[in-house]
PDB file of C-alpha atoms in Angstrom:
ATOM      1  CA  MET A   4      79.436-262.497-164.561  1.00 33.00           C
ATOM      2  CA  ILE A   5      76.631-264.878-163.726  1.00 31.00           C
ATOM      3  CA  PRO A   6      77.126-268.278-165.437  1.00 33.00           C
ATOM      4  CA  LEU A   7      74.131-269.743-167.184  1.00 34.00           C
ATOM      5  CA  ALA A   8      75.510-273.256-167.562  1.00 25.00           C
ATOM      6  CA  PHE A   9      73.945-275.423-170.185  1.00 26.00           C
ATOM      7  CA  ALA A  10      74.816-278.337-172.438  1.00 28.00           C
ATOM      8  CA  LEU A  11      74.369-277.880-176.174  1.00 27.00           C
ATOM      9  CA  ARG A  12      75.713-281.259-177.161  1.00 24.00           C
ATOM     10  CA  THR A  13      74.573-282.747-180.441  1.00 30.00           C
ATOM     11  CA  ALA A  14      72.170-285.611-179.699  1.00 36.00           C
ATOM     12  CA  PRO A  15      71.331-288.531-182.004  1.00 41.00           C
ATOM     13  CA  MET A  16      68.129-287.734-183.878  1.00 36.00           C
ATOM     14  CA  ASP A  17      66.095-290.800-183.006  1.00 40.00           C
ATOM     15  CA  ASN A  18      62.971-291.522-180.971  1.00 36.00           C
ATOM     16  CA  THR A  19      64.926-292.420-177.809  1.00 36.00           C
ATOM     17  CA  VAL A  20      66.108-288.849-177.260  1.00 37.00           C
ATOM     18  CA  LYS A  21      62.995-286.840-178.107  1.00 43.00           C
ATOM     19  CA  ALA A  22      62.885-285.312-174.624  1.00 45.00           C
ATOM     20  CA  GLY A  23      66.538-284.271-174.903  1.00 56.00           C
ATOM     21  CA  VAL A  24      65.986-282.767-178.324  1.00 58.00           C
ATOM     22  CA  ALA A  25      62.945-280.824-177.073  1.00 64.00           C
ATOM     23  CA  ALA A  26      64.954-279.439-174.163  1.00 64.00           C
ATOM     24  CA  HIS A  27      67.807-278.620-176.534  1.00 69.00           C
ATOM     25  CA  GLN A  28      65.476-276.697-178.830  1.00 74.00           C
ATOM     26  CA  SER A  29      63.776-274.887-175.925  1.00 72.00           C
ATOM     27  CA  LEU A  30      67.138-273.781-174.637  1.00 72.00           C
ATOM     28  CA  ARG A  31      68.183-272.518-178.036  1.00 76.00           C
ATOM     29  CA  GLN A  32      64.934-270.552-178.299  1.00 78.00           C
ATOM     30  CA  ALA A  33      65.396-269.044-174.844  1.00 74.00           C
ATOM     31  CA  LEU A  34      68.952-268.005-175.673  1.00 75.00           C
ATOM     32  CA  LEU A  35      67.788-266.481-178.946  1.00 80.00           C
ATOM     33  CA  GLN A  36      65.213-264.382-177.087  1.00 77.00           C
ATOM     34  CA  LEU A  37      67.861-263.304-174.566  1.00 73.00           C
ATOM     35  CA  LYS A  38      70.208-262.340-177.371  1.00 76.00           C
ATOM     36  CA  ARG A  39      67.526-260.194-178.983  1.00 79.00           C
ATOM     37  CA  ALA A  40      66.695-258.503-175.690  1.00 74.00           C
ATOM     38  CA  LEU A  41      70.345-258.098-174.635  1.00 73.00           C
ATOM     39  CA  PRO A  42      72.436-257.958-177.808  1.00 75.00           C
ATOM     40  CA  SER A  43      75.615-256.981-175.949  1.00 75.00           C
ATOM     41  CA  GLY A  44      74.816-258.598-172.614  1.00 73.00           C
ATOM     42  CA  LEU A  45      75.624-262.253-173.349  1.00 76.00           C
ATOM     43  CA  GLU A  46      79.048-263.789-173.719  1.00 77.00           C
ATOM     44  CA  ALA A  47      79.770-267.372-174.734  1.00 73.00           C
ATOM     45  CA  GLU A  48      82.694-269.464-173.540  1.00 74.00           C
ATOM     46  CA  GLY A  49      82.754-273.104-174.541  1.00 70.00           C
ATOM     47  CA  ASP A  50      79.493-274.678-173.433  1.00 70.00           C
ATOM     48  CA  ALA A  51      78.674-271.828-171.056  1.00 76.00           C
ATOM     49  CA  VAL A  52      76.829-268.597-171.604  1.00 74.00           C
ATOM     50  CA  MET A  53      77.551-265.648-169.345  1.00 75.00           C
ATOM     51  CA  LEU A  54      75.265-262.727-168.539  1.00 71.00           C
ATOM     52  CA  ARG A  55      77.309-259.613-167.860  1.00 73.00           C
ATOM     53  CA  ARG A  56      76.527-258.058-164.475  1.00 68.00           C
ATOM     54  CA  ASP A  57      76.250-254.611-166.050  1.00 70.00           C
ATOM     55  CA  ALA A  58      73.805-255.832-168.709  1.00 69.00           C
ATOM     56  CA  LEU A  59      70.808-255.524-166.415  1.00 71.00           C
ATOM     57  CA  GLN A  60      69.815-253.283-163.555  1.00 75.00           C
ATOM     58  CA  LEU A  61      67.642-254.855-160.882  1.00 80.00           C
ATOM     59  CA  ASP A  62      65.503-252.485-158.864  1.00 87.00           C
ATOM     60  CA  ALA A  63      66.257-254.596-155.784  1.00 90.00           C
ATOM     61  CA  ASN A  64      69.982-254.018-156.263  1.00 89.00           C
ATOM     62  CA  LEU A  65      69.465-250.283-156.744  1.00 93.00           C
ATOM     63  CA  PHE A  66      67.305-250.233-153.614  1.00 95.00           C
ATOM     64  CA  GLU A  67      70.049-251.903-151.597  1.00 94.00           C
ATOM     65  CA  ALA A  68      72.707-249.620-153.070  1.00 95.00           C
ATOM     66  CA  ASP A  69      70.729-246.553-151.990  1.00 97.00           C
ATOM     67  CA  LEU A  70      70.399-247.971-148.486  1.00 97.00           C
ATOM     68  CA  ALA A  71      74.120-248.709-148.289  1.00 97.00           C
ATOM     69  CA  ALA A  72      74.878-245.127-149.324  1.00 97.00           C
ATOM     70  CA  GLY A  73      72.467-243.689-146.756  1.00 97.00           C
ATOM     71  CA  ARG A  74      70.017-242.467-149.392  1.00 97.00           C
ATOM     72  CA  LEU A  75      66.994-243.650-147.427  1.00 98.00           C
ATOM     73  CA  ALA A  76      64.368-241.458-149.093  1.00 98.00           C
ATOM     74  CA  GLU A  77      65.555-242.477-152.564  1.00 97.00           C
ATOM     75  CA  ALA A  78      65.564-246.130-151.519  1.00 97.00           C
ATOM     76  CA  VAL A  79      61.976-246.202-150.251  1.00 97.00           C
ATOM     77  CA  ASP A  80      60.837-244.228-153.286  1.00 97.00           C
ATOM     78  CA  ARG A  81      62.135-247.056-155.483  1.00 95.00           C
ATOM     79  CA  TRP A  82      59.890-249.590-153.778  1.00 96.00           C
ATOM     80  CA  GLN A  83      57.098-250.653-156.126  1.00 93.00           C
ATOM     81  CA  GLY A  84      56.028-253.859-154.402  1.00 93.00           C
ATOM     82  CA  ASP A  85      57.349-257.335-153.734  1.00 92.00           C
ATOM     83  CA  PHE A  86      60.404-258.655-155.508  1.00 88.00           C
ATOM     84  CA  LEU A  87      59.463-260.543-158.707  1.00 85.00           C
ATOM     85  CA  ALA A  88      55.762-259.979-158.100  1.00 86.00           C
ATOM     86  CA  GLY A  89      53.619-262.392-160.087  1.00 86.00           C
ATOM     87  CA  GLN A  90      56.482-264.867-160.568  1.00 83.00           C
ATOM     88  CA  ASP A  91      55.676-267.215-157.696  1.00 82.00           C
ATOM     89  CA  ASP A  92      55.099-270.184-160.009  1.00 83.00           C
ATOM     90  CA  ALA A  93      58.122-269.614-162.246  1.00 77.00           C
ATOM     91  CA  GLY A  94      60.096-272.445-160.645  1.00 77.00           C
ATOM     92  CA  GLY A  95      60.042-275.386-158.305  1.00 84.00           C
ATOM     93  CA  PRO A  96      60.216-275.641-154.495  1.00 87.00           C
ATOM     94  CA  ALA A  97      63.842-274.499-154.293  1.00 87.00           C
ATOM     95  CA  TYR A  98      63.032-271.420-156.349  1.00 83.00           C
ATOM     96  CA  GLY A  99      59.976-270.725-154.176  1.00 86.00           C
ATOM     97  CA  ALA A 100      62.042-270.922-150.992  1.00 90.00           C
ATOM     98  CA  TRP A 101      64.675-268.616-152.475  1.00 87.00           C
ATOM     99  CA  LEU A 102      62.036-266.122-153.623  1.00 88.00           C
ATOM    100  CA  ASP A 103      60.350-266.080-150.206  1.00 92.00           C
ATOM    101  CA  GLY A 104      63.709-265.430-148.551  1.00 92.00           C
ATOM    102  CA  GLN A 105      64.529-262.596-150.922  1.00 91.00           C
ATOM    103  CA  ARG A 106      61.163-260.951-150.417  1.00 94.00           C
ATOM    104  CA  GLN A 107      61.323-261.219-146.637  1.00 95.00           C
ATOM    105  CA  ALA A 108      64.824-259.752-146.528  1.00 95.00           C
ATOM    106  CA  LEU A 109      63.860-256.824-148.751  1.00 96.00           C
ATOM    107  CA  ARG A 110      60.676-256.122-146.789  1.00 96.00           C
ATOM    108  CA  THR A 111      62.683-256.085-143.566  1.00 97.00           C
ATOM    109  CA  ARG A 112      65.154-253.619-145.025  1.00 97.00           C
ATOM    110  CA  LEU A 113      62.285-251.407-146.184  1.00 97.00           C
ATOM    111  CA  ARG A 114      60.731-251.410-142.710  1.00 97.00           C
ATOM    112  CA  VAL A 115      64.065-250.478-141.164  1.00 97.00           C
ATOM    113  CA  ALA A 116      64.508-247.648-143.667  1.00 98.00           C
ATOM    114  CA  PHE A 117      61.085-246.216-142.887  1.00 98.00           C
ATOM    115  CA  GLY A 118      61.831-246.427-139.176  1.00 97.00           C
ATOM    116  CA  GLN A 119      65.103-244.562-139.680  1.00 98.00           C
ATOM    117  CA  LEU A 120      63.380-241.860-141.732  1.00 98.00           C
ATOM    118  CA  VAL A 121      60.766-241.334-139.013  1.00 97.00           C
ATOM    119  CA  GLU A 122      63.458-241.260-136.344  1.00 97.00           C
ATOM    120  CA  ARG A 123      65.522-238.750-138.331  1.00 97.00           C
ATOM    121  CA  ALA A 124      62.526-236.461-138.817  1.00 97.00           C
ATOM    122  CA  ASP A 125      61.683-236.667-135.114  1.00 95.00           C
ATOM    123  CA  ARG A 126      65.261-235.825-134.224  1.00 96.00           C
ATOM    124  CA  ASP A 127      65.128-232.809-136.548  1.00 96.00           C
ATOM    125  CA  GLY A 128      61.848-231.658-134.984  1.00 94.00           C
ATOM    126  CA  ASP A 129      60.024-232.032-138.318  1.00 95.00           C
ATOM    127  CA  ALA A 130      56.639-233.437-137.266  1.00 94.00           C
ATOM    128  CA  ASP A 131      55.196-233.218-140.787  1.00 94.00           C
ATOM    129  CA  ALA A 132      58.057-235.228-142.294  1.00 96.00           C
ATOM    130  CA  ALA A 133      57.824-237.828-139.521  1.00 96.00           C
ATOM    131  CA  LEU A 134      54.111-238.223-140.226  1.00 95.00           C
ATOM    132  CA  HIS A 135      54.736-238.408-143.974  1.00 97.00           C
ATOM    133  CA  TRP A 136      57.186-241.294-143.633  1.00 98.00           C
ATOM    134  CA  ALA A 137      55.040-243.076-141.064  1.00 96.00           C
ATOM    135  CA  GLU A 138      52.019-242.926-143.373  1.00 96.00           C
ATOM    136  CA  ARG A 139      54.088-244.208-146.309  1.00 97.00           C
ATOM    137  CA  TRP A 140      55.262-247.044-144.071  1.00 97.00           C
ATOM    138  CA  ALA A 141      51.702-247.947-143.105  1.00 94.00           C
ATOM    139  CA  GLU A 142      50.560-247.829-146.741  1.00 95.00           C
ATOM    140  CA  TRP A 143      53.041-250.546-147.720  1.00 96.00           C
ATOM    141  CA  PHE A 144      52.539-252.522-144.508  1.00 95.00           C
ATOM    142  CA  PRO A 145      48.885-252.026-143.499  1.00 92.00           C
ATOM    143  CA  HIS A 146      49.051-254.827-140.908  1.00 92.00           C
ATOM    144  CA  ASP A 147      52.289-253.693-139.267  1.00 93.00           C
ATOM    145  CA  GLU A 148      51.527-252.535-135.730  1.00 92.00           C
ATOM    146  CA  HIS A 149      54.794-250.637-135.450  1.00 93.00           C
ATOM    147  CA  ALA A 150      53.945-248.629-138.560  1.00 94.00           C
ATOM    148  CA  ALA A 151      50.413-247.946-137.288  1.00 92.00           C
ATOM    149  CA  THR A 152      51.845-246.808-133.954  1.00 91.00           C
ATOM    150  CA  GLN A 153      54.209-244.402-135.675  1.00 94.00           C
ATOM    151  CA  VAL A 154      51.291-242.929-137.623  1.00 93.00           C
ATOM    152  CA  LEU A 155      49.391-242.342-134.384  1.00 90.00           C
ATOM    153  CA  HIS A 156      52.353-240.662-132.751  1.00 89.00           C
ATOM    154  CA  GLY A 157      52.945-238.640-135.917  1.00 91.00           C
ATOM    155  CA  LEU A 158      49.376-237.359-135.966  1.00 89.00           C
ATOM    156  CA  TYR A 159      49.558-236.537-132.277  1.00 87.00           C
ATOM    157  CA  HIS A 160      52.834-234.608-132.507  1.00 87.00           C
ATOM    158  CA  ALA A 161      51.616-232.787-135.618  1.00 86.00           C
ATOM    159  CA  GLY A 162      48.678-231.504-133.561  1.00 84.00           C
ATOM    160  CA  ARG A 163      46.127-233.644-135.413  1.00 85.00           C
ATOM    161  CA  THR A 164      44.717-235.485-132.415  1.00 78.00           C
ATOM    162  CA  GLY A 165      41.211-235.635-133.860  1.00 78.00           C
ATOM    163  CA  ALA A 166      42.460-237.456-136.950  1.00 79.00           C
ATOM    164  CA  ALA A 167      44.247-239.973-134.734  1.00 76.00           C
ATOM    165  CA  LEU A 168      41.325-240.959-132.544  1.00 75.00           C
ATOM    166  CA  GLY A 169      39.668-243.316-135.020  1.00 76.00           C
ATOM    167  CA  ARG A 170      42.873-245.003-136.168  1.00 80.00           C
ATOM    168  CA  PRO A 171      43.222-247.656-133.412  1.00 79.00           C
ATOM    169  CA  ALA A 172      39.746-249.079-134.053  1.00 79.00           C
ATOM    170  CA  GLY A 173      40.359-249.060-137.801  1.00 83.00           C
ATOM    171  CA  PHE A 174      43.650-250.893-137.453  1.00 85.00           C
ATOM    172  CA  ASP A 175      42.106-253.426-135.080  1.00 84.00           C
ATOM    173  CA  SER A 176      39.284-254.139-137.541  1.00 86.00           C
ATOM    174  CA  ARG A 177      41.668-254.445-140.491  1.00 87.00           C
ATOM    175  CA  LEU A 178      43.921-256.836-138.593  1.00 85.00           C
ATOM    176  CA  ARG A 179      41.026-259.054-137.519  1.00 88.00           C
ATOM    177  CA  GLN A 180      39.531-259.250-141.015  1.00 89.00           C
ATOM    178  CA  ALA A 181      42.778-259.860-142.877  1.00 86.00           C
ATOM    179  CA  LEU A 182      44.756-262.005-140.451  1.00 86.00           C
ATOM    180  CA  GLY A 183      42.279-263.150-137.819  1.00 87.00           C
ATOM    181  CA  SER A 184      44.452-261.616-135.107  1.00 87.00           C
ATOM    182  CA  GLU A 185      44.381-258.545-132.915  1.00 86.00           C
ATOM    183  CA  PRO A 186      46.865-255.846-131.892  1.00 86.00           C
ATOM    184  CA  SER A 187      48.957-256.083-128.775  1.00 85.00           C
ATOM    185  CA  PRO A 188      47.364-254.762-125.547  1.00 83.00           C
ATOM    186  CA  ALA A 189      49.563-251.651-125.742  1.00 83.00           C
ATOM    187  CA  PHE A 190      48.098-250.486-129.032  1.00 82.00           C
ATOM    188  CA  PRO A 191      44.507-249.717-127.976  1.00 78.00           C
ATOM    189  CA  ARG A 192      45.818-247.786-124.970  1.00 78.00           C
ATOM    190  CA  LEU A 193      47.139-245.191-127.382  1.00 74.00           C
ATOM    191  CA  ALA A 194      43.554-244.075-128.033  1.00 65.00           C
ATOM    192  CA  ALA A 195      43.126-243.107-124.390  1.00 71.00           C
ATOM    193  CA  GLU A 196      46.464-241.297-124.374  1.00 73.00           C
ATOM    194  CA  LEU A 197      45.515-239.355-127.475  1.00 68.00           C
ATOM    195  CA  GLN A 198      42.396-237.972-125.814  1.00 62.00           C
ATOM    196  CA  GLY A 199      44.578-235.695-123.700  1.00 60.00           C
ATOM    197  CA  PRO A 200      45.644-232.243-124.867  1.00 55.00           C
ATOM    198  CA  ALA A 201      47.674-232.241-128.034  1.00 49.00           C
ATOM    199  CA  PRO A 202      51.261-231.034-127.807  1.00 51.00           C
ATOM    200  CA  ALA A 203      52.014-227.567-129.095  1.00 51.00           C
ATOM    201  CA  ALA A 204      52.852-227.559-132.773  1.00 49.00           C
ATOM    202  CA  PRO A 205      56.569-227.008-133.395  1.00 49.00           C
ATOM    203  CA  PRO A 206      57.484-223.433-134.323  1.00 49.00           C
ATOM    204  CA  VAL A 207      57.907-222.614-137.989  1.00 46.00           C
ATOM    205  CA  PRO A 208      61.649-222.559-138.820  1.00 47.00           C
ATOM    206  CA  GLY A 209      62.883-218.983-138.796  1.00 46.00           C
ATOM    207  CA  SER A 210      59.937-217.679-136.783  1.00 39.00           C
ATOM    208  CA  VAL A 211      60.348-215.719-133.561  1.00 37.00           C
ATOM    209  CA  ARG A 212      58.330-216.637-130.487  1.00 38.00           C
ATOM    210  CA  VAL A 213      57.136-213.562-128.594  1.00 36.00           C
ATOM    211  CA  CYS A 214      56.394-213.996-124.905  1.00 38.00           C
ATOM    212  CA  ALA A 215      53.895-211.645-123.273  1.00 36.00           C
TER     213      ALA A 215
END
């Protein structure tokens, strides 16, 4: 259980402790709201209130559990945006540093999961699936050069060279406008490589190739 330590000591009701009384009342109100929202989730022990671990399900925890179990597709499908989005001002500097760390760690794990999904699809010879995961990756991380590169390779190996030709310039423009930076020198060279003949599309599973 996660301890929510607090002091509910009776304070003298005089003008010298108004701040303490206000904090006392605010805490009581917060606990009342928690009790209404989680009628069986709180446990009291002395001057401590405990929140049972099984009282709430955090999407971040479910995301990490899916990753640990190798359920990569399920994990990335859970992703709905940054951890505690819109709660940046809910605490002080220590809270802000903790929140930034949590978000960065979760984003990194998401990137790794997308990379593994693309790699798995490539290994299975499924060009469409590789492109699907690469595009999902780039949607969540529009300024990630690695994701953009995987989309280009996915389009190329899926036989969609024409669709890939305009992507490097689009990524370059997006990066400059949003971050004031530019891609690495290797990225624009992909455009030249993609102007060559597209690779043959992989055979449809179960089909028979007939040689003349």
